[in-house]
mmCIF file of C-alpha atoms and ligand atoms in Angstrom:
data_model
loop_
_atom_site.group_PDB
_atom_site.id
_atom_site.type_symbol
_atom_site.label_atom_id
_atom_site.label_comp_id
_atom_site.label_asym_id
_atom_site.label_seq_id
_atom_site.Cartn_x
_atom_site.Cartn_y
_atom_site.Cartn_z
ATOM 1 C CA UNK J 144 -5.729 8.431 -25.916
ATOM 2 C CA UNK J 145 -5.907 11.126 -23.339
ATOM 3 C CA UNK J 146 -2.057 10.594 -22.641
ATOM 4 C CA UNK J 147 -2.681 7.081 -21.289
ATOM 5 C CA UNK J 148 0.948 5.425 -22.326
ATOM 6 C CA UNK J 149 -0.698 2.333 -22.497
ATOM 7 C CA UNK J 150 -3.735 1.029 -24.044
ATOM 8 C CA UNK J 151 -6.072 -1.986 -23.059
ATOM 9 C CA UNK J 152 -5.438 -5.304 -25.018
ATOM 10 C CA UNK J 153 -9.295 -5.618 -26.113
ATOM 11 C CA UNK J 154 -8.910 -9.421 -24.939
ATOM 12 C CA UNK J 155 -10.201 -7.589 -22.023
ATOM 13 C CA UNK J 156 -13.175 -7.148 -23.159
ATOM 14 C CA UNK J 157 -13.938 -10.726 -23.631
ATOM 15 C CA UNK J 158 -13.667 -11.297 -20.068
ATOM 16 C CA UNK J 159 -15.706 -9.028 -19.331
ATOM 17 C CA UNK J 160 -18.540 -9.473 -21.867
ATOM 18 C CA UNK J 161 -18.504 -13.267 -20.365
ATOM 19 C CA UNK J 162 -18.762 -12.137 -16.776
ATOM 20 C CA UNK J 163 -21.711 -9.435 -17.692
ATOM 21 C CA UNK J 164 -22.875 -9.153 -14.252
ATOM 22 C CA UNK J 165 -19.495 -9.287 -12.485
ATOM 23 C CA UNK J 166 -18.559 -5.895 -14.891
ATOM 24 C CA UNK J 167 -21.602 -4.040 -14.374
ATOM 25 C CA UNK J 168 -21.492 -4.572 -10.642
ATOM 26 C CA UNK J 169 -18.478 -3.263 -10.277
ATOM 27 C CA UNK J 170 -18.984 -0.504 -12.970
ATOM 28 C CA UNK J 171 -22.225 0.370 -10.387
ATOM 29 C CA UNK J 172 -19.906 1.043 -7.357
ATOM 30 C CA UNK J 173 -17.308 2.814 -9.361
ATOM 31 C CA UNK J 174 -19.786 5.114 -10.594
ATOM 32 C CA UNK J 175 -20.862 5.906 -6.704
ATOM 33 C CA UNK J 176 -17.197 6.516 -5.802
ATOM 34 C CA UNK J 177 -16.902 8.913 -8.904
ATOM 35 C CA UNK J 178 -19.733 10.460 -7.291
ATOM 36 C CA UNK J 179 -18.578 10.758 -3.362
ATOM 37 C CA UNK J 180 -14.888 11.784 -4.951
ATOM 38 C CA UNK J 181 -16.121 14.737 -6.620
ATOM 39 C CA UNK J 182 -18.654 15.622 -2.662
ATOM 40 C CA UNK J 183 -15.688 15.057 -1.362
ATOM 41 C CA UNK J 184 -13.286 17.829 -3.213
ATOM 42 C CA UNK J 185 -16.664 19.680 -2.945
ATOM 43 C CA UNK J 186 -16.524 19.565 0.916
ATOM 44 C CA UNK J 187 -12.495 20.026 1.237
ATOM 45 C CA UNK J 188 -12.717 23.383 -1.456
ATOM 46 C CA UNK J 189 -15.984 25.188 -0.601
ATOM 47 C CA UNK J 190 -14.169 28.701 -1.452
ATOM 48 C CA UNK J 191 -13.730 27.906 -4.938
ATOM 49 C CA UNK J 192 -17.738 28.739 -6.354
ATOM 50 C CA UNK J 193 -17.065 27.160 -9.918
ATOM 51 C CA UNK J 194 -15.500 23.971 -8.597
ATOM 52 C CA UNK J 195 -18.575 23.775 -6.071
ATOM 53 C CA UNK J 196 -21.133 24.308 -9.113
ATOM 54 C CA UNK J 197 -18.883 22.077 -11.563
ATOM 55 C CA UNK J 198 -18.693 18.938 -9.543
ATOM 56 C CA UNK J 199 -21.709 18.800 -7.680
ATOM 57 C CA UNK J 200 -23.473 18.503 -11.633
ATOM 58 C CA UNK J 201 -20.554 15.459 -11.979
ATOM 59 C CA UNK J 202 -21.618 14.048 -8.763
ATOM 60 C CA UNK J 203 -25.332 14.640 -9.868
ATOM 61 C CA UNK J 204 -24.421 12.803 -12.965
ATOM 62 C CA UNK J 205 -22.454 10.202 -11.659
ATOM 63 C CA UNK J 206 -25.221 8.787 -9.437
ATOM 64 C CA UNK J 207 -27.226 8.784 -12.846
ATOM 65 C CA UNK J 208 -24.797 6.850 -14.427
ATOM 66 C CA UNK J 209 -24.827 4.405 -11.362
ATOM 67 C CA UNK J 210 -29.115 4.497 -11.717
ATOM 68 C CA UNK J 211 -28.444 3.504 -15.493
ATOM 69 C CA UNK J 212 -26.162 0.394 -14.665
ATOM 70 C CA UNK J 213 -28.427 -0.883 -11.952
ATOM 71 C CA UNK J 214 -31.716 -0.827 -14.085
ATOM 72 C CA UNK J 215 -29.515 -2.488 -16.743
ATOM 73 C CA UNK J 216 -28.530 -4.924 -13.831
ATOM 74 C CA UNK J 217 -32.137 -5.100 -12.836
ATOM 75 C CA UNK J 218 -33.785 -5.366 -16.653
ATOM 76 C CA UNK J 219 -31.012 -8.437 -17.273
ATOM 77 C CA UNK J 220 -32.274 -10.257 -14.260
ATOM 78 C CA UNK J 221 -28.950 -9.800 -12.110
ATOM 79 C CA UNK J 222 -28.741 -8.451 -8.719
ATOM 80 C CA UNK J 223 -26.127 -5.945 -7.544
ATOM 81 C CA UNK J 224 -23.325 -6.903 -5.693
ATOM 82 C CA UNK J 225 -21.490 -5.506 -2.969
ATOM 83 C CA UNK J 226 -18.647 -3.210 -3.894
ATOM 84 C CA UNK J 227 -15.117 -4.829 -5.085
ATOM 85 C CA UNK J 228 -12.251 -4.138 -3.981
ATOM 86 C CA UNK J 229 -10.339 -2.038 -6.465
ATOM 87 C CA UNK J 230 -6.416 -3.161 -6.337
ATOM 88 C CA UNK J 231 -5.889 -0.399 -9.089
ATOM 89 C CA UNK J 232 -7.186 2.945 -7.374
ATOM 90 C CA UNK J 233 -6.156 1.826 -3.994
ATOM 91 C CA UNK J 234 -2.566 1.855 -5.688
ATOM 92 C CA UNK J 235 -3.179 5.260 -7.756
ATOM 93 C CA UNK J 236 -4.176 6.744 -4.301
ATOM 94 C CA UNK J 237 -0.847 5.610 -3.070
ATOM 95 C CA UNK J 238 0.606 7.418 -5.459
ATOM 96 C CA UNK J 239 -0.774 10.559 -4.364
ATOM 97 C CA UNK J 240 1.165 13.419 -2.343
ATOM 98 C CA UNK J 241 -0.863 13.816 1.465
ATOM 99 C CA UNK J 242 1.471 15.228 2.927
ATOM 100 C CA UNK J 243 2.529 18.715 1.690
ATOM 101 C CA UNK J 244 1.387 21.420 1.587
ATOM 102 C CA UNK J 245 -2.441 22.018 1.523
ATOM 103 C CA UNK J 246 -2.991 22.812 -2.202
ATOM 104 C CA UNK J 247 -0.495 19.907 -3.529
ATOM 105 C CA UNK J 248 -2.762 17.808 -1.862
ATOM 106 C CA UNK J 249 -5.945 19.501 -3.295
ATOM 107 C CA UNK J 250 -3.822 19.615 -6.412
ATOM 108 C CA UNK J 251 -2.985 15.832 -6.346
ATOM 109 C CA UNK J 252 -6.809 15.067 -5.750
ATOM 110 C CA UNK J 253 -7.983 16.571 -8.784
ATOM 111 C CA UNK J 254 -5.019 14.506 -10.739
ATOM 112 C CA UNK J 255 -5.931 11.092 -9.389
ATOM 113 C CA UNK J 256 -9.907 11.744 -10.660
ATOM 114 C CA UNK J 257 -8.644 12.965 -13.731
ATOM 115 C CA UNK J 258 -6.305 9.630 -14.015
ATOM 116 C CA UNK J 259 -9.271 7.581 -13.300
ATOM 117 C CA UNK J 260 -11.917 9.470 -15.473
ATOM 118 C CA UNK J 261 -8.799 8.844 -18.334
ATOM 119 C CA UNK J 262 -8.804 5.300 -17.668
ATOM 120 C CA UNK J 263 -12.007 4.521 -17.020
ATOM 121 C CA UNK J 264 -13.034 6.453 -20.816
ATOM 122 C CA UNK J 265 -10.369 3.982 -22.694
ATOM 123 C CA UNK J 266 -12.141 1.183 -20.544
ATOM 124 C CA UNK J 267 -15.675 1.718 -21.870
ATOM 125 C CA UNK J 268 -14.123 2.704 -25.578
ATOM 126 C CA UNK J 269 -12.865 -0.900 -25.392
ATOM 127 C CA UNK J 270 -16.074 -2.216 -24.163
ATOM 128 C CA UNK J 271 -18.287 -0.238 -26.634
ATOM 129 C CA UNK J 272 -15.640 -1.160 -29.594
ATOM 130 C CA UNK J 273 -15.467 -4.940 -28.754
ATOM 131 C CA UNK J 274 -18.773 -5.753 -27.063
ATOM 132 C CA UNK J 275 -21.498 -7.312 -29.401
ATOM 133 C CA UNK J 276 -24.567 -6.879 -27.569
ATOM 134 C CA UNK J 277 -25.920 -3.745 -29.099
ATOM 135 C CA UNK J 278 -27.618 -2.208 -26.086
ATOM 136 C CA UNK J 279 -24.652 -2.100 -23.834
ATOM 137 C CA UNK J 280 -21.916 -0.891 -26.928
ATOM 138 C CA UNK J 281 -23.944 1.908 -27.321
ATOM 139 C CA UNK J 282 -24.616 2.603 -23.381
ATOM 140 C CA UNK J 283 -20.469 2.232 -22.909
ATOM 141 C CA UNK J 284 -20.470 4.696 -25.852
ATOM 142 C CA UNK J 285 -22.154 7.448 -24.264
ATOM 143 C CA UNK J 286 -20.296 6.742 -21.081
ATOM 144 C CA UNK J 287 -17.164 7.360 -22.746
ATOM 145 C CA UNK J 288 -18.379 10.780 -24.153
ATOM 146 C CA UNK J 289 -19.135 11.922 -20.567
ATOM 147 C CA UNK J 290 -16.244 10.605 -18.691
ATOM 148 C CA UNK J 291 -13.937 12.263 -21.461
ATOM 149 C CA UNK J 292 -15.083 15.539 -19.940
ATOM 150 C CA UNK J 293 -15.463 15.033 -16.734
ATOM 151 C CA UNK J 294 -11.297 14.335 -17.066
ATOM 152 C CA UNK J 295 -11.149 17.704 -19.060
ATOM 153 C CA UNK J 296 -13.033 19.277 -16.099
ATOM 154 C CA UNK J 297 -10.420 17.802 -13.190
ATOM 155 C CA UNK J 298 -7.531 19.068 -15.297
ATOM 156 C CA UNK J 299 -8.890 22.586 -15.979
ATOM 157 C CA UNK J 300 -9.758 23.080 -12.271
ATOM 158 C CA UNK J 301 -6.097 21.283 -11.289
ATOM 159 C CA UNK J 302 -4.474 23.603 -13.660
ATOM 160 C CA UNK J 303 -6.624 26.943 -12.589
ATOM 161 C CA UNK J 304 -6.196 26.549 -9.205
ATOM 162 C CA UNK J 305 -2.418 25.747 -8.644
ATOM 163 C CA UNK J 306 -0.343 27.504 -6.749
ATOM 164 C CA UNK J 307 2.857 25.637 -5.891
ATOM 165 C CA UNK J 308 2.442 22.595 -8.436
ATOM 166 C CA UNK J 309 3.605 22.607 -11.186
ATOM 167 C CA UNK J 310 0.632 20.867 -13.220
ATOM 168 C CA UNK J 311 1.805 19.878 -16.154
ATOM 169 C CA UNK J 312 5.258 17.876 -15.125
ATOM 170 C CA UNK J 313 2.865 16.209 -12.261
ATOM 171 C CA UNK J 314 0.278 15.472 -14.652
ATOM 172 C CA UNK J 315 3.277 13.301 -16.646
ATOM 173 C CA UNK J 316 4.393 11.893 -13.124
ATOM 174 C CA UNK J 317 0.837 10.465 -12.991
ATOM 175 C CA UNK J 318 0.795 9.497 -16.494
ATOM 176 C CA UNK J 319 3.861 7.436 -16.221
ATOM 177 C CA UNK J 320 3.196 6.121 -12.767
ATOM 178 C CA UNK J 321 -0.267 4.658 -14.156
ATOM 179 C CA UNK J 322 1.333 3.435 -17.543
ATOM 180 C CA UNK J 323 3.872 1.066 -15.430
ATOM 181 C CA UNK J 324 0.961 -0.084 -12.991
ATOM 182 C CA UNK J 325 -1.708 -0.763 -15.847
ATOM 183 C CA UNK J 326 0.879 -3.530 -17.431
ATOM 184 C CA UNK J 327 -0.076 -5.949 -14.481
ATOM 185 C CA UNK J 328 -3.848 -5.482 -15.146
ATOM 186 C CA UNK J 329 -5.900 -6.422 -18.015
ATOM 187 C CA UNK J 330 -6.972 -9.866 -17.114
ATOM 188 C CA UNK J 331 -9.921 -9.405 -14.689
ATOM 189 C CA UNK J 332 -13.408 -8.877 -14.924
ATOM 190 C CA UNK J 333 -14.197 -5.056 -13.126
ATOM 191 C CA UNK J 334 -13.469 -2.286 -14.977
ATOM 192 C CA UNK J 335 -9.824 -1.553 -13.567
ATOM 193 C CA UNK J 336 -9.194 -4.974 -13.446
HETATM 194 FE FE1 LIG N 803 -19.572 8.059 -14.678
HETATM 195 FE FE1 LIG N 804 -16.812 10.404 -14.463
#
C-alpha cells in the first residue's frame, strides 16, 4: 500500500480501540502538526504559487480534521490531552538531509510529509478495517481517502520541483529507511506508535 514495505499487524488496532481516548488525542495533535508542516513548506517556498495555493487548502483541511477529532473527543466525554511525544517522526526527521544544498532540503521536506501522510493512511485503513464502533470506522475511512492524496500531492510537488534530487531513488531511500524503523513499532496506543 502506497510502497509502505511493511504493513501494520491489525493487533494494533486493538490497542488502540481499548485506549479510545489515548488514540484520538494523539491523532488531534498529529493532525495540527500535519497542519503547521505544510505553513511551514508554505513559509520556506513562497516562489512556488501552486505549492502556496496547494498546501495552505491541506493546512486548511488539516485543522478540520483536528476540529473533527476533538468534537469526537468532546461528544465521548474525554478531554484532550497535551501533545505526545512522537518517537517515530522524531526518527523519520532524522533521517532527513539538512544539510545540502537548499532544494535537497526542500526536496527532503516534501518526502518526510509524504512518508507520514503514507503511514498515517495504512494507520486509519487498519483502524477503519478492525475497529467495531461504527461511527469512528467510518470517520477513519474518510480520513484515509484524504490523507491518500494529500501523499499524492507531496510527491507531485517533490517530483515537479527537483532540481538536483533525484526523486524517485530518494523516495525508495525513505521507503526502506521507514520499513526497517516501523518493525519496532506496532505495540502502542498513538497512531505511530
Ligand atoms: Fe489529516
Ligand atoms: Fe494529511
Amino acid at each position: 500500500m502506497l510502497g509502505l514495505k511493511l504493513l501494520t499487524d491489525p493487533r494494533w488496532a486493538n490497542i488502540a480501540a481499548s485506549n479510545l481516548d489515548e488514540i484520538l488525542t494523539d491523532h488531534a495533535w498529529c493532525e495540527q502538526k500535519a497542519a503547521s508542516n505544510a505553513i511551514t513548506l508554505i513559509t520556506q517556498n513562497p516562489e512556488h504559487e501552486d505549492l502556496v495555493h496547494e498546501l495552505t487548502a491541506i493546512a486548511i483541511e488539516e485543522m478540520q480534521h483536528f476540529q473533527m477529532v476533538i468534537d469526537i473527543i468532546k461528544a465521548r466525554g474525554y478531554t484532550l490531552g497535551r501533545e505526545r511525544k512522537d518517537d517515530y517522526v522524531g526518527q523519520l526527521m532524522r533521517f532527513s538531509k539538512k544539510d545540502g544544498s537548499r532544494n535537497q532540503a526542500f526536496i527532503d521536506r516534501l518526502l518526510f510529509a509524504a512518508m507520514i501522510e503514507a503511514r498515517s493512511c495504512e494507520r486509519f485503513r487498519v483502524l477503519s478495517k478492525n475497529i467495531d464502533d461504527q461511527e469512528l470506522a467510518k470517520f477513519y475511512h474518510d480520513l484515509m481517502v484524504s490523507e491518500a492524496n494529500h501523499y499524492t500531492t507531496f510527491l507531485h510537488f517533490a517530483r515537479k520541483y527537483t532540481t538536483d534530487v533525484d526523486v524517485d531513488k530518494r523516495w525508495q531511500e525513505w521507503l526502506d529507511f521507514e520499513g526497517e524503523l516501523i518493525q519496532s513499532y506496532g505495540k502502542k496506543e498513538y497512531i505511530h506508535g
